[in-house]
PDB file of C-alpha atoms and ligand atoms in Angstrom:
ATOM      1  CA  UNK A1129      -7.337 106.174  32.279  1.00 97.00           C
ATOM      2  CA  UNK A1130      -5.111 109.028  31.329  1.00 98.00           C
ATOM      3  CA  UNK A1131      -1.581 109.642  33.042  1.00 98.00           C
ATOM      4  CA  UNK A1132       0.986 112.315  32.204  1.00 98.00           C
ATOM      5  CA  UNK A1133       4.745 111.702  33.227  1.00 98.00           C
ATOM      6  CA  UNK A1134       6.684 115.122  33.474  1.00 98.00           C
ATOM      7  CA  UNK A1135      10.748 115.138  33.711  1.00 98.00           C
ATOM      8  CA  UNK A1136      12.496 118.119  34.495  1.00 98.00           C
ATOM      9  CA  UNK A1137      15.708 119.655  34.103  1.00 98.00           C
ATOM     10  CA  UNK A1138      18.502 117.279  32.506  1.00 98.00           C
ATOM     11  CA  UNK A1139      16.485 114.237  32.675  1.00 98.00           C
ATOM     12  CA  UNK A1140      16.306 114.511  28.567  1.00 97.00           C
ATOM     13  CA  UNK A1141      20.053 113.600  29.004  1.00 96.00           C
ATOM     14  CA  UNK A1142      18.933 110.050  30.583  1.00 97.00           C
ATOM     15  CA  UNK A1143      21.313 107.412  29.081  1.00 95.00           C
ATOM     16  CA  UNK A1144      23.883 109.638  28.625  1.00 95.00           C
ATOM     17  CA  UNK A1145      24.226 111.732  31.870  1.00 95.00           C
ATOM     18  CA  UNK A1146      26.077 110.179  34.794  1.00 95.00           C
ATOM     19  CA  UNK A1147      24.837 106.710  33.823  1.00 95.00           C
ATOM     20  CA  UNK A1148      26.523 105.232  37.548  1.00 95.00           C
ATOM     21  CA  UNK A1149      23.748 107.303  39.371  1.00 95.00           C
ATOM     22  CA  UNK A1150      20.741 107.189  36.400  1.00 96.00           C
ATOM     23  CA  UNK A1151      21.535 104.299  34.319  1.00 94.00           C
ATOM     24  CA  UNK A1152      22.345 103.898  30.296  1.00 95.00           C
ATOM     25  CA  UNK A1153      18.413 103.753  29.190  1.00 96.00           C
ATOM     26  CA  UNK A1154      17.115 106.637  27.726  1.00 95.00           C
ATOM     27  CA  UNK A1155      13.618 107.643  28.862  1.00 97.00           C
ATOM     28  CA  UNK A1156      12.273 107.181  25.465  1.00 96.00           C
ATOM     29  CA  UNK A1157      13.319 103.716  25.103  1.00 96.00           C
ATOM     30  CA  UNK A1158      11.878 103.005  28.762  1.00 97.00           C
ATOM     31  CA  UNK A1159       8.749 104.825  27.867  1.00 98.00           C
ATOM     32  CA  UNK A1160       8.084 102.726  24.995  1.00 97.00           C
ATOM     33  CA  UNK A1161       8.237  99.759  27.428  1.00 97.00           C
ATOM     34  CA  UNK A1162       6.225 101.400  29.839  1.00 98.00           C
ATOM     35  CA  UNK A1163       3.497 101.891  27.509  1.00 98.00           C
ATOM     36  CA  UNK A1164       3.734  98.255  26.723  1.00 98.00           C
ATOM     37  CA  UNK A1165       3.253  97.370  30.111  1.00 97.00           C
ATOM     38  CA  UNK A1166      -0.122  99.502  30.387  1.00 97.00           C
ATOM     39  CA  UNK A1167      -1.794  99.286  26.941  1.00 96.00           C
ATOM     40  CA  UNK A1168      -5.243 100.110  28.539  1.00 95.00           C
ATOM     41  CA  UNK A1169      -3.633 103.494  29.940  1.00 97.00           C
ATOM     42  CA  UNK A1170      -2.927 106.357  28.005  1.00 98.00           C
ATOM     43  CA  UNK A1171       0.610 107.593  28.775  1.00 98.00           C
ATOM     44  CA  UNK A1172       1.329 111.083  27.987  1.00 98.00           C
ATOM     45  CA  UNK A1173       5.077 112.435  28.251  1.00 98.00           C
ATOM     46  CA  UNK A1174       6.451 115.742  28.636  1.00 98.00           C
ATOM     47  CA  UNK A1175       9.892 116.955  29.396  1.00 98.00           C
ATOM     48  CA  UNK A1176      11.491 120.295  29.692  1.00 98.00           C
ATOM     49  CA  UNK A1177      14.491 122.296  30.927  1.00 98.00           C
ATOM     50  CA  UNK A1178      12.272 125.558  31.971  1.00 98.00           C
ATOM     51  CA  UNK A1179      10.627 125.603  34.992  1.00 98.00           C
ATOM     52  CA  UNK A1180       8.105 128.001  33.719  1.00 98.00           C
ATOM     53  CA  UNK A1181       7.017 125.429  30.891  1.00 98.00           C
ATOM     54  CA  UNK A1182       6.869 122.782  33.804  1.00 98.00           C
ATOM     55  CA  UNK A1183       4.409 125.002  35.461  1.00 98.00           C
ATOM     56  CA  UNK A1184       2.357 125.734  32.541  1.00 98.00           C
ATOM     57  CA  UNK A1185       1.807 122.152  32.109  1.00 98.00           C
ATOM     58  CA  UNK A1186       1.141 121.119  35.268  1.00 98.00           C
ATOM     59  CA  UNK A1187      -1.478 124.033  35.389  1.00 98.00           C
ATOM     60  CA  UNK A1188      -2.791 122.785  31.606  1.00 98.00           C
ATOM     61  CA  UNK A1189      -3.079 119.229  32.509  1.00 98.00           C
ATOM     62  CA  UNK A1190      -3.942 119.240  36.215  1.00 98.00           C
ATOM     63  CA  UNK A1191      -7.591 119.436  36.307  1.00 98.00           C
ATOM     64  CA  UNK A1192      -8.451 117.159  33.203  1.00 97.00           C
ATOM     65  CA  UNK A1193      -5.918 114.046  33.692  1.00 97.00           C
ATOM     66  CA  UNK A1194      -6.386 110.952  36.053  1.00 98.00           C
ATOM     67  CA  UNK A1195      -2.538 110.969  37.593  1.00 98.00           C
ATOM     68  CA  UNK A1196       0.864 113.274  37.118  1.00 98.00           C
ATOM     69  CA  UNK A1197       4.232 111.365  37.654  1.00 99.00           C
ATOM     70  CA  UNK A1198       6.392 113.823  38.279  1.00 99.00           C
ATOM     71  CA  UNK A1199      10.300 114.178  38.505  1.00 98.00           C
ATOM     72  CA  UNK A1200      11.326 117.803  38.889  1.00 98.00           C
ATOM     73  CA  UNK A1201      14.729 117.494  38.874  1.00 98.00           C
ATOM     74  CA  UNK A1202      16.819 119.946  40.885  1.00 98.00           C
ATOM     75  CA  UNK A1203      13.658 121.989  40.721  1.00 98.00           C
ATOM     76  CA  UNK A1204      12.706 119.790  43.385  1.00 98.00           C
ATOM     77  CA  UNK A1205      15.053 121.486  45.709  1.00 98.00           C
ATOM     78  CA  UNK A1206      14.863 124.524  44.862  1.00 98.00           C
ATOM     79  CA  UNK A1207      11.123 125.788  43.479  1.00 98.00           C
ATOM     80  CA  UNK A1208       8.357 127.038  45.540  1.00 98.00           C
ATOM     81  CA  UNK A1209       6.462 128.090  42.275  1.00 98.00           C
ATOM     82  CA  UNK A1210       6.444 124.570  41.216  1.00 98.00           C
ATOM     83  CA  UNK A1211       5.344 123.134  44.695  1.00 98.00           C
ATOM     84  CA  UNK A1212       2.343 125.981  44.494  1.00 98.00           C
ATOM     85  CA  UNK A1213       1.539 124.598  41.176  1.00 98.00           C
ATOM     86  CA  UNK A1214       1.287 120.901  42.569  1.00 98.00           C
ATOM     87  CA  UNK A1215      -0.627 122.427  45.325  1.00 98.00           C
ATOM     88  CA  UNK A1216      -3.032 124.344  42.898  1.00 98.00           C
ATOM     89  CA  UNK A1217      -4.269 121.273  40.624  1.00 98.00           C
ATOM     90  CA  UNK A1218      -6.752 118.538  41.566  1.00 98.00           C
ATOM     91  CA  UNK A1219      -5.013 115.710  39.786  1.00 98.00           C
ATOM     92  CA  UNK A1220      -2.796 113.812  42.344  1.00 98.00           C
ATOM     93  CA  UNK A1221       0.763 113.767  41.837  1.00 98.00           C
ATOM     94  CA  UNK A1222       3.104 111.152  42.526  1.00 99.00           C
ATOM     95  CA  UNK A1223       7.065 112.767  42.967  1.00 98.00           C
ATOM     96  CA  UNK A1224       9.770 110.472  41.566  1.00 98.00           C
ATOM     97  CA  UNK A1225      13.497 110.205  41.823  1.00 98.00           C
ATOM     98  CA  UNK A1226      15.419 107.846  39.941  1.00 98.00           C
ATOM     99  CA  UNK A1227      18.212 108.061  42.328  1.00 98.00           C
ATOM    100  CA  UNK A1228      18.072 107.813  46.085  1.00 98.00           C
ATOM    101  CA  UNK A1229      18.479 111.667  47.068  1.00 98.00           C
ATOM    102  CA  UNK A1230      18.811 110.848  50.674  1.00 98.00           C
ATOM    103  CA  UNK A1231      21.954 109.192  50.281  1.00 98.00           C
ATOM    104  CA  UNK A1232      23.484 111.851  48.151  1.00 97.00           C
ATOM    105  CA  UNK A1233      24.325 115.740  48.747  1.00 97.00           C
ATOM    106  CA  UNK A1234      22.524 117.412  51.886  1.00 98.00           C
ATOM    107  CA  UNK A1235      20.898 120.040  49.026  1.00 97.00           C
ATOM    108  CA  UNK A1236      19.313 117.049  47.793  1.00 98.00           C
ATOM    109  CA  UNK A1237      17.447 115.981  51.207  1.00 98.00           C
ATOM    110  CA  UNK A1238      14.651 118.415  50.886  1.00 98.00           C
ATOM    111  CA  UNK A1239      12.266 118.549  48.684  1.00 98.00           C
ATOM    112  CA  UNK A1240       9.450 121.604  48.105  1.00 98.00           C
ATOM    113  CA  UNK A1241       7.191 119.135  46.552  1.00 98.00           C
ATOM    114  CA  UNK A1242       6.696 115.847  48.749  1.00 98.00           C
ATOM    115  CA  UNK A1243       4.258 117.767  50.994  1.00 98.00           C
ATOM    116  CA  UNK A1244       1.972 118.472  48.028  1.00 98.00           C
ATOM    117  CA  UNK A1245       2.495 115.458  46.656  1.00 98.00           C
ATOM    118  CA  UNK A1246       0.211 111.916  47.281  1.00 98.00           C
ATOM    119  CA  UNK A1247       3.227 110.051  47.547  1.00 98.00           C
ATOM    120  CA  UNK A1248       7.179 109.843  46.874  1.00 98.00           C
ATOM    121  CA  UNK A1249       9.004 107.276  45.251  1.00 98.00           C
ATOM    122  CA  UNK A1250      12.902 107.498  45.416  1.00 98.00           C
ATOM    123  CA  UNK A1251      15.956 105.554  44.471  1.00 98.00           C
ATOM    124  CA  UNK A1252      14.223 102.672  42.760  1.00 98.00           C
ATOM    125  CA  UNK A1253      15.493 103.578  39.252  1.00 97.00           C
ATOM    126  CA  UNK A1254      13.424 104.081  36.859  1.00 98.00           C
ATOM    127  CA  UNK A1255      11.172 101.282  38.008  1.00 98.00           C
ATOM    128  CA  UNK A1256       9.755 104.294  40.228  1.00 98.00           C
ATOM    129  CA  UNK A1257       7.744 105.439  37.305  1.00 98.00           C
ATOM    130  CA  UNK A1258       6.010 101.994  36.654  1.00 98.00           C
ATOM    131  CA  UNK A1259       4.929 101.867  40.421  1.00 98.00           C
ATOM    132  CA  UNK A1260       3.544 105.266  39.970  1.00 98.00           C
ATOM    133  CA  UNK A1261       1.611 104.481  37.046  1.00 98.00           C
ATOM    134  CA  UNK A1262       0.812 100.963  38.667  1.00 98.00           C
ATOM    135  CA  UNK A1263      -0.815 103.131  41.982  1.00 98.00           C
ATOM    136  CA  UNK A1264      -2.849 105.374  39.620  1.00 98.00           C
ATOM    137  CA  UNK A1265      -4.272 102.106  38.064  1.00 96.00           C
ATOM    138  CA  UNK A1266      -5.035 100.538  41.155  1.00 95.00           C
ATOM    139  CA  UNK A1267      -7.216 104.053  42.465  1.00 93.00           C
ATOM    140  CA  UNK A1268      -9.222 103.758  39.451  1.00 86.00           C
ATOM    141  CA  UNK A1269     -12.893 103.194  40.139  1.00 74.00           C
TER     142      UNK A1269
HETATM  143  C1  DQA B1135      16.386 113.493  40.313  1.00 82.49           C
HETATM  144  C2  DQA B1135      17.312 113.969  41.827  1.00 82.49           C
HETATM  145  C3  DQA B1135      17.683 115.171  41.693  1.00 82.49           C
HETATM  146  O1  DQA B1135      18.573 115.868  42.944  1.00 82.49           O
HETATM  147  C4  DQA B1135      18.472 115.721  40.458  1.00 82.49           C
HETATM  148  O2  DQA B1135      18.803 116.792  40.549  1.00 82.49           O
HETATM  149  C5  DQA B1135      18.050 115.237  39.079  1.00 82.49           C
HETATM  150  C6  DQA B1135      17.261 114.233  39.051  1.00 82.49           C
HETATM  151  C7  DQA B1135      16.340 111.886  40.557  1.00 82.49           C
HETATM  152  O3  DQA B1135      15.845 111.609  39.674  1.00 82.49           O
HETATM  153  O4  DQA B1135      17.337 111.153  40.843  1.00 82.49           O
HETATM  154  O5  DQA B1135      18.364 115.707  38.152  1.00 82.49           O
HETATM  155  O6  DQA B1135      15.379 114.043  40.397  1.00 82.49           O
END
């Protein structure tokens, strides 16, 4: 089984960026652990600060991989183009946010992506990514 995790803008700074909100672990550290927890799942990872690069990767992968776990960062709240890309592909997508966006500024309450996703996991920290992978694994036939 193949799953792609995509992180959007500023998520390359995890561990350094606002640790009181996003924690103090880097994503690379976390990803190593996650791969160890799912030895039979091929976990690919892509991060970009650029909207077009995220869209390109969704298009390239979105007809062949088994699941995409997407944290689009702030593009979640702004990008119709990203939502269209998620809507265009056949691979199911789970939207993840590390923080509970609903407890934060009101501009974070709306997501253009949620309606195109199979589900959303918010506010559970990095554990949200693990839960998303677990879900896809459970869907395997
Ligand atoms: C985030 C929430 C977004 O509102 C924010 O812009 C991010 C991170 C999260 O994981 O909690 O960059 O997606």
